CSV table of C-alpha atoms in Angstrom, one decimal:
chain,number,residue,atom,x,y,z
A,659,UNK,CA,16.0,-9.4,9.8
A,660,UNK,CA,15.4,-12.7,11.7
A,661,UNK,CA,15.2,-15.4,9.5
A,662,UNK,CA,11.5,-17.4,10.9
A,663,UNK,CA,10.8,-20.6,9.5
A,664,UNK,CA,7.8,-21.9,8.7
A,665,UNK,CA,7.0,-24.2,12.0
A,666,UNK,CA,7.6,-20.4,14.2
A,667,UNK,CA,5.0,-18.8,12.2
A,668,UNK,CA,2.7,-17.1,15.4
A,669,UNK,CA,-1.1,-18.7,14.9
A,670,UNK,CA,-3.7,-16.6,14.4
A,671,UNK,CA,-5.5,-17.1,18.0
A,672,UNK,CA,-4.3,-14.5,20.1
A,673,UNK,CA,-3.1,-11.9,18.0
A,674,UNK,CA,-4.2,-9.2,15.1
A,675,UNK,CA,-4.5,-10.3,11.7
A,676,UNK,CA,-1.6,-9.3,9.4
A,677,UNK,CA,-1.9,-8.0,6.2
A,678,UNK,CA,1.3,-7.4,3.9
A,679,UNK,CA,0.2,-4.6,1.1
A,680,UNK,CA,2.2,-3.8,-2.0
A,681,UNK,CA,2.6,-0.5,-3.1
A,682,UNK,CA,0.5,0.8,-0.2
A,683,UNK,CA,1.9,4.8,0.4
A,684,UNK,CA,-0.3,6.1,-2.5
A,685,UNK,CA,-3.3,5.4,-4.5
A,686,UNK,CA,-5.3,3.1,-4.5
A,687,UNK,CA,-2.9,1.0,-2.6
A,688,UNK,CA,-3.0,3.2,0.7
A,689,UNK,CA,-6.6,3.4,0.6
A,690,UNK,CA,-6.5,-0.2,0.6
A,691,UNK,CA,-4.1,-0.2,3.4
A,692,UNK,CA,-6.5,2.2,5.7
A,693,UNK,CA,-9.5,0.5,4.6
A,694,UNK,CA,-8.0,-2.7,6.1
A,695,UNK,CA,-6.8,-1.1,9.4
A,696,UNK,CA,-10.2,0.1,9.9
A,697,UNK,CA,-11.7,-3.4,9.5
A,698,UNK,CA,-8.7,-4.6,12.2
A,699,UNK,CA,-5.6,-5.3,10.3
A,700,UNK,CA,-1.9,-5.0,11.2
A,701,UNK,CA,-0.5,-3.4,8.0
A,702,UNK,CA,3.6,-4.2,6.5
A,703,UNK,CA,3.0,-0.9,4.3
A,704,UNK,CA,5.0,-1.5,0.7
A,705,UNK,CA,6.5,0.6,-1.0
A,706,UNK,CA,9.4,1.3,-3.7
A,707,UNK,CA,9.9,5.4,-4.1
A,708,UNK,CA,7.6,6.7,-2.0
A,709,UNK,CA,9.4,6.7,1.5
A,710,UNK,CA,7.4,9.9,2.6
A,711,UNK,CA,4.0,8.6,1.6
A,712,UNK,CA,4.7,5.0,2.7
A,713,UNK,CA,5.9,6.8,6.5
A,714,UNK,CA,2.5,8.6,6.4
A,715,UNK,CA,0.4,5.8,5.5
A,716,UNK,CA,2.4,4.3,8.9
A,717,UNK,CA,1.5,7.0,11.0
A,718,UNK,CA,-2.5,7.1,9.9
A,719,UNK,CA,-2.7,3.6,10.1
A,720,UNK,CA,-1.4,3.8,13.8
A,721,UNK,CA,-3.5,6.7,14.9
A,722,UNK,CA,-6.1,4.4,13.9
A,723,UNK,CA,-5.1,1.5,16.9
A,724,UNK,CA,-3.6,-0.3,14.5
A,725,UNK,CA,0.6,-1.4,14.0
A,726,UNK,CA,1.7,-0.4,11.1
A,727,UNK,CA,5.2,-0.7,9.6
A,728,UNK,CA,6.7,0.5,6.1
A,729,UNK,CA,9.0,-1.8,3.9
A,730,UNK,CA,11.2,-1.0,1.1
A,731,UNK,CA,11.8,-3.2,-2.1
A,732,UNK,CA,11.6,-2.9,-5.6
A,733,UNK,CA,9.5,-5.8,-7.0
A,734,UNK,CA,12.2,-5.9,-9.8
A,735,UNK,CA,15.0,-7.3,-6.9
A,736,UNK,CA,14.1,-10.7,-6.5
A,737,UNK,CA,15.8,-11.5,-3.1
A,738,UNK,CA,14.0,-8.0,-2.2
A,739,UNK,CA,10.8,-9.7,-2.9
A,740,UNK,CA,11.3,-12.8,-1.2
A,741,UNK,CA,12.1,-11.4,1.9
A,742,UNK,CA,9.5,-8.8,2.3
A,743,UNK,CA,7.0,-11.6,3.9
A,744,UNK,CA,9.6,-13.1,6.5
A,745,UNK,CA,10.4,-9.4,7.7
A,746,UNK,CA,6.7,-8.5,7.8
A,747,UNK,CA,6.4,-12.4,10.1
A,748,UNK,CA,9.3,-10.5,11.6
A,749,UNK,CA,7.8,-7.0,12.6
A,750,UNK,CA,4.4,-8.1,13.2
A,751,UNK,CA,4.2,-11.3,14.3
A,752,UNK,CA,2.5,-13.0,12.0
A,753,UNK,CA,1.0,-12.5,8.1
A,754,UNK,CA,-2.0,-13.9,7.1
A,755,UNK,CA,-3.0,-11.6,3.9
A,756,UNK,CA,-0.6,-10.2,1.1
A,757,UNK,CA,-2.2,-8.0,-1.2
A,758,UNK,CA,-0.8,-7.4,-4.6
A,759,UNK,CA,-1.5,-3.9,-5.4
A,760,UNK,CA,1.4,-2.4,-6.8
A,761,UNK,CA,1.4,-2.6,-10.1
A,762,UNK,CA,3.9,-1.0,-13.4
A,763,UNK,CA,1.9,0.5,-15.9
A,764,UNK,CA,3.2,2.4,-18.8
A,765,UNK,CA,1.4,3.0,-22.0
A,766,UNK,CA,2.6,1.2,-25.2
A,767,UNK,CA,0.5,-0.4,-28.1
A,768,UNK,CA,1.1,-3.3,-30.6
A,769,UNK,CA,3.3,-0.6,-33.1
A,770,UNK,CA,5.9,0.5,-31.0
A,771,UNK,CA,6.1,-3.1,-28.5
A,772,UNK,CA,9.1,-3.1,-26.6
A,773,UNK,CA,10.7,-6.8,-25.3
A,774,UNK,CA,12.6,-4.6,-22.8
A,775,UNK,CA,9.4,-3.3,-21.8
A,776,UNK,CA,6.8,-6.4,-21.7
A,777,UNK,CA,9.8,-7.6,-19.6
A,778,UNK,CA,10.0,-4.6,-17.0
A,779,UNK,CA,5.9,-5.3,-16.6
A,780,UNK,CA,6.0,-9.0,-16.1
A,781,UNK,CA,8.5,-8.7,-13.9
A,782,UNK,CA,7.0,-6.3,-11.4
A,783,UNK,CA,3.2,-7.1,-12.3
A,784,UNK,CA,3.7,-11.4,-12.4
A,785,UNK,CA,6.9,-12.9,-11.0
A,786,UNK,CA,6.4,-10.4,-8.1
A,787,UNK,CA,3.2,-11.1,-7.2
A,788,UNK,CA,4.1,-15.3,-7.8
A,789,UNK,CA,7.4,-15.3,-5.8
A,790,UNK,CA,5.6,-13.7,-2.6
A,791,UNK,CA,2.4,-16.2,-2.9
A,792,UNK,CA,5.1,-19.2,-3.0
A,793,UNK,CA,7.1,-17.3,0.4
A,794,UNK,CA,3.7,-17.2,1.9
A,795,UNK,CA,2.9,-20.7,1.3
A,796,UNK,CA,5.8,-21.8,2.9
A,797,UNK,CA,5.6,-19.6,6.0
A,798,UNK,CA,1.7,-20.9,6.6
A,799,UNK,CA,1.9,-24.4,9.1
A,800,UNK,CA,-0.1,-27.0,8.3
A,801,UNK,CA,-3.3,-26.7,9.2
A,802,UNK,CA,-3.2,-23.0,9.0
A,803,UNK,CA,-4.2,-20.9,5.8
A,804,UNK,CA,-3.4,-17.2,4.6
A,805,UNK,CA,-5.2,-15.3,1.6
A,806,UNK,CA,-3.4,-14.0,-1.8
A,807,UNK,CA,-5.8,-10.6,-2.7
A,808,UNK,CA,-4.5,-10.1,-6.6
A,809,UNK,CA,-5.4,-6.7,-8.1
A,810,UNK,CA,-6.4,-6.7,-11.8
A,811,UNK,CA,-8.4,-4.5,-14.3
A,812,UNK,CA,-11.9,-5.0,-16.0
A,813,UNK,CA,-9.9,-4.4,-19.1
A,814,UNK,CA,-8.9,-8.1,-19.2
A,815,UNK,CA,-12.8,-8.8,-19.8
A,816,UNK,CA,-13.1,-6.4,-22.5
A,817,UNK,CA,-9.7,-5.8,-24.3
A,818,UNK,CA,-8.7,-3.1,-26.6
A,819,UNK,CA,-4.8,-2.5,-27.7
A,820,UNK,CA,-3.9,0.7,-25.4
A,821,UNK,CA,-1.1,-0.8,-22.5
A,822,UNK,CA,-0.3,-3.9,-24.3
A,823,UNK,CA,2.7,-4.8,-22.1
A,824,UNK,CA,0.8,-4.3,-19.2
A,825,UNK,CA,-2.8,-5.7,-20.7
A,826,UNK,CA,-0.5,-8.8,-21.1
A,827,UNK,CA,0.9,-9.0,-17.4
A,828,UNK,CA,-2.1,-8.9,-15.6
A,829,UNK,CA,-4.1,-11.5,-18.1
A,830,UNK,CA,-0.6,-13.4,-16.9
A,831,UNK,CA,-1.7,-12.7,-13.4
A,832,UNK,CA,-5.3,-13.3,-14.0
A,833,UNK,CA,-4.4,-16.9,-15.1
A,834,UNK,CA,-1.7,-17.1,-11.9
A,835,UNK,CA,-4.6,-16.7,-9.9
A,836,UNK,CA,-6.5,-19.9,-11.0
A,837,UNK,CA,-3.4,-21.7,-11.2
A,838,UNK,CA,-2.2,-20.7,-7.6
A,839,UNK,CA,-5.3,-21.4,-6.2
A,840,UNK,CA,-5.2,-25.1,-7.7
A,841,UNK,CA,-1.8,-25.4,-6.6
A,842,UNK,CA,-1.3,-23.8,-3.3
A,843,UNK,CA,-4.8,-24.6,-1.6
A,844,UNK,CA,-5.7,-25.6,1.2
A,845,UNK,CA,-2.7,-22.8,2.9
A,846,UNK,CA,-3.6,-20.6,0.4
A,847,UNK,CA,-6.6,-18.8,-0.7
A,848,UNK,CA,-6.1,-17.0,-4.2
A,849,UNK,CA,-8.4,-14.1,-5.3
A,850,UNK,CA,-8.4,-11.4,-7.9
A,851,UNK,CA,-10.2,-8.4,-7.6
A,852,UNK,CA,-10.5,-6.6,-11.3
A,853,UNK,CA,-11.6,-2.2,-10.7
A,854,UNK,CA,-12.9,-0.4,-13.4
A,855,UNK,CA,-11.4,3.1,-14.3
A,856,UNK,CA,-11.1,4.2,-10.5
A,857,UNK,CA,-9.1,7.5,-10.0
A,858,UNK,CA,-7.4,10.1,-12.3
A,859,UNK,CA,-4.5,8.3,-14.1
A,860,UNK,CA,-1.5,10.1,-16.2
A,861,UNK,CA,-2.4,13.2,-17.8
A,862,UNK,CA,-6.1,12.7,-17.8
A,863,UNK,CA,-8.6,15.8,-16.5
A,864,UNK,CA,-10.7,16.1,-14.0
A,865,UNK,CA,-13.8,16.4,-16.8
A,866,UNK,CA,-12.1,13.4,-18.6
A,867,UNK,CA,-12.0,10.6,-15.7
A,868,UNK,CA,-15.7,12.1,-15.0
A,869,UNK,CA,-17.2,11.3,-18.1
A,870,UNK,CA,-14.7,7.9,-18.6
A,871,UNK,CA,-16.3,7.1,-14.6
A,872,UNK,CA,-19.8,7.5,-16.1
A,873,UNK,CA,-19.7,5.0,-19.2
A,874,UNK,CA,-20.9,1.8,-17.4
A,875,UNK,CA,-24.0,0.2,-16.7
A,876,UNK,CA,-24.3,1.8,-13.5
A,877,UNK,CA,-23.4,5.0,-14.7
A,878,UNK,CA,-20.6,5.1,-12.2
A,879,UNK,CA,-17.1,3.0,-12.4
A,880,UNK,CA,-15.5,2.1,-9.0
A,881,UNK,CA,-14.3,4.0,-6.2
A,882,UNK,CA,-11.5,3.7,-4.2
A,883,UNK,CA,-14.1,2.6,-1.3
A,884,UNK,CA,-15.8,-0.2,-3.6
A,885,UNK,CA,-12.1,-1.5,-4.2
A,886,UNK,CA,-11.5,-1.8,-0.3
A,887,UNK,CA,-15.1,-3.5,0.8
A,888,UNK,CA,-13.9,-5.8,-2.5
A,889,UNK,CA,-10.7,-6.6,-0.9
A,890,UNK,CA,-11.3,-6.8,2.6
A,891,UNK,CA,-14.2,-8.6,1.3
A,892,UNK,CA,-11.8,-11.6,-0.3
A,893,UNK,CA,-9.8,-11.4,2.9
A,894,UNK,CA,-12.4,-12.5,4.8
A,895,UNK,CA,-14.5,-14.9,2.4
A,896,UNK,CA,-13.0,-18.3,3.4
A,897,UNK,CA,-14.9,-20.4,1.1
A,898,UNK,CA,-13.5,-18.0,-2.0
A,899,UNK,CA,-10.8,-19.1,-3.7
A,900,UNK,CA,-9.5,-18.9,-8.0
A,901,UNK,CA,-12.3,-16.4,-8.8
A,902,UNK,CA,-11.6,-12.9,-9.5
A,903,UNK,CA,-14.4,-10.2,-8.2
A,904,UNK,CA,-15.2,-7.3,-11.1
A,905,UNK,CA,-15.8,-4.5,-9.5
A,906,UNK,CA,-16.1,-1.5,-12.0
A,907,UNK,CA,-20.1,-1.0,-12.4
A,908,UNK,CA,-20.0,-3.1,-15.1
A,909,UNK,CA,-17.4,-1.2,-17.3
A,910,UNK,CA,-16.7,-4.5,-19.0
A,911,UNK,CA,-20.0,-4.7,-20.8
A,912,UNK,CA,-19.3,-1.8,-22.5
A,913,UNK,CA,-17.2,-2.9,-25.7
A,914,UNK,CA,-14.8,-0.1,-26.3
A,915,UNK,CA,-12.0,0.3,-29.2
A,916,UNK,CA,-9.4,2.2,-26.8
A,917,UNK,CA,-8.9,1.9,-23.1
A,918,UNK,CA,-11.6,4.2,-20.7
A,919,UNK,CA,-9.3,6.7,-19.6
A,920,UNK,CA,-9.2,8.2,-23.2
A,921,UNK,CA,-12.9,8.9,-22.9
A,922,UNK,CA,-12.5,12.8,-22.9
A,923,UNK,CA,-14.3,15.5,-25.1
């Protein structure tokens, strides 16, 4: 990988907007990935395990007239991490959007907390997420300015014990974003986007995530389209900066005493 400094960073004139997405060959993260190719983004398609997906996610992205390439690191490798938005400057020429989608999320609760676990999540779901906003920052010349897309979870704004390690990261993350955005502006734009219950997670049922969809105001939670208009929406949104969009059909007005996706009959 060629190591580009900050002052060879390509300008934006002249060239396709760049977009660096974590965790992008499945999930919500590769609908994310499409949604922003369609819009007119370059893609650097993340991934950890999922070679295969991540290689398809390439090869849909390009068949849409997009370039598209897929990078490996695990967000636990911390040189891994730092170097994923040089190589992406590298491949593509230029990276104006890093999207931090790629999340760990195992289920624990207050009785049987874990230090080894909290650890595992704050590593992959914080310092990740932090070491690649402070890489961007310095790759962005003056006078130029790139956008940090965090993704969240409407649980944060209505919390109940179920997923304490990871409940914990992402209210981490949730205050990174305010922070970063005081910190890092004006290169830096820094916006969270918090889904509701959004596709089938674990060993939930078709019938469960239906009826755990349906408990909002709006008698729907978010799709996987609501989450990409959201995001590409904070790409674009130049005057948005240290606010985090809810998107979950207002899931986080309904107080609840365990998390939605245990909403079955």
């Amino acid at each position: 990988m060629t190591d580009t400094a900050s002052k060879d960073l390509p300008a934006h004139a002249g060239r396709a907007r760049v977009a660096l997405v974590t965790g992008a060959g499945r999930r919500i993260g590769r609908e994310i990935a499409l949604g922003m190719a369609r819009a007119g983004w370059d893609i650097a398609v993340h991934y950890r395990a999922s070679q295969a997906e991540a290689e398809e996610a390439v090869h849909a992205i390009r068949a849409l007239g997009r370039r598209a390439v897929a990078l490996h690191a695990d967000l636990a490798d911390e040189h891994a991490v730092r170097a994923l938005p040089r190589e992406t400057v590298h491949l593509l020429g230029g990276l104006d959007c890093i999207v931090n989608n790629a999340s760990l999320f195992e289920y624990d609760k207050p009785a049987d907390f874990s230090p080894s676990l909290l650890a595992a999540h704050m590593q992959c779901n914080l310092a990740a997420p932090l070491l690649l906003a402070q890489e961007l920052h310095a790759l962005v010349p003056e006078g130029g300015q790139a956008v940090v897309v965090n993704l969240l979870d409407q649980k944060l704004y209505n919390l109940n014990p179920d997923f304490l390690s990871y409940t914990l990261s992402k209210s981490a993350l949730l205050t990174a974003t305010t922070m970063l955005a005081q910190a890092l502006a004006p290169k830096l734009r820094v916006v969270g986007v918090a889904p509701g219950i959004t596709m089938v997670s674990g060993d939930q049922t078709e019938d469960g995530f239906a009826q755990a969809h349906a408990v909002t105001p709006l008698g729907r939670s978010s799709t996987p389209q609501d989450i990409v208009d959201a995001v590409c929406y904070a790409a674009n949104a130049r005057a948005l900066t240290g606010a985090t969009l809810l998107v979950d059909g207002g899931q986080h007005l309904v107080p609840l005493q365990r998390d939605v996706m245990f909403l079955t009959k």
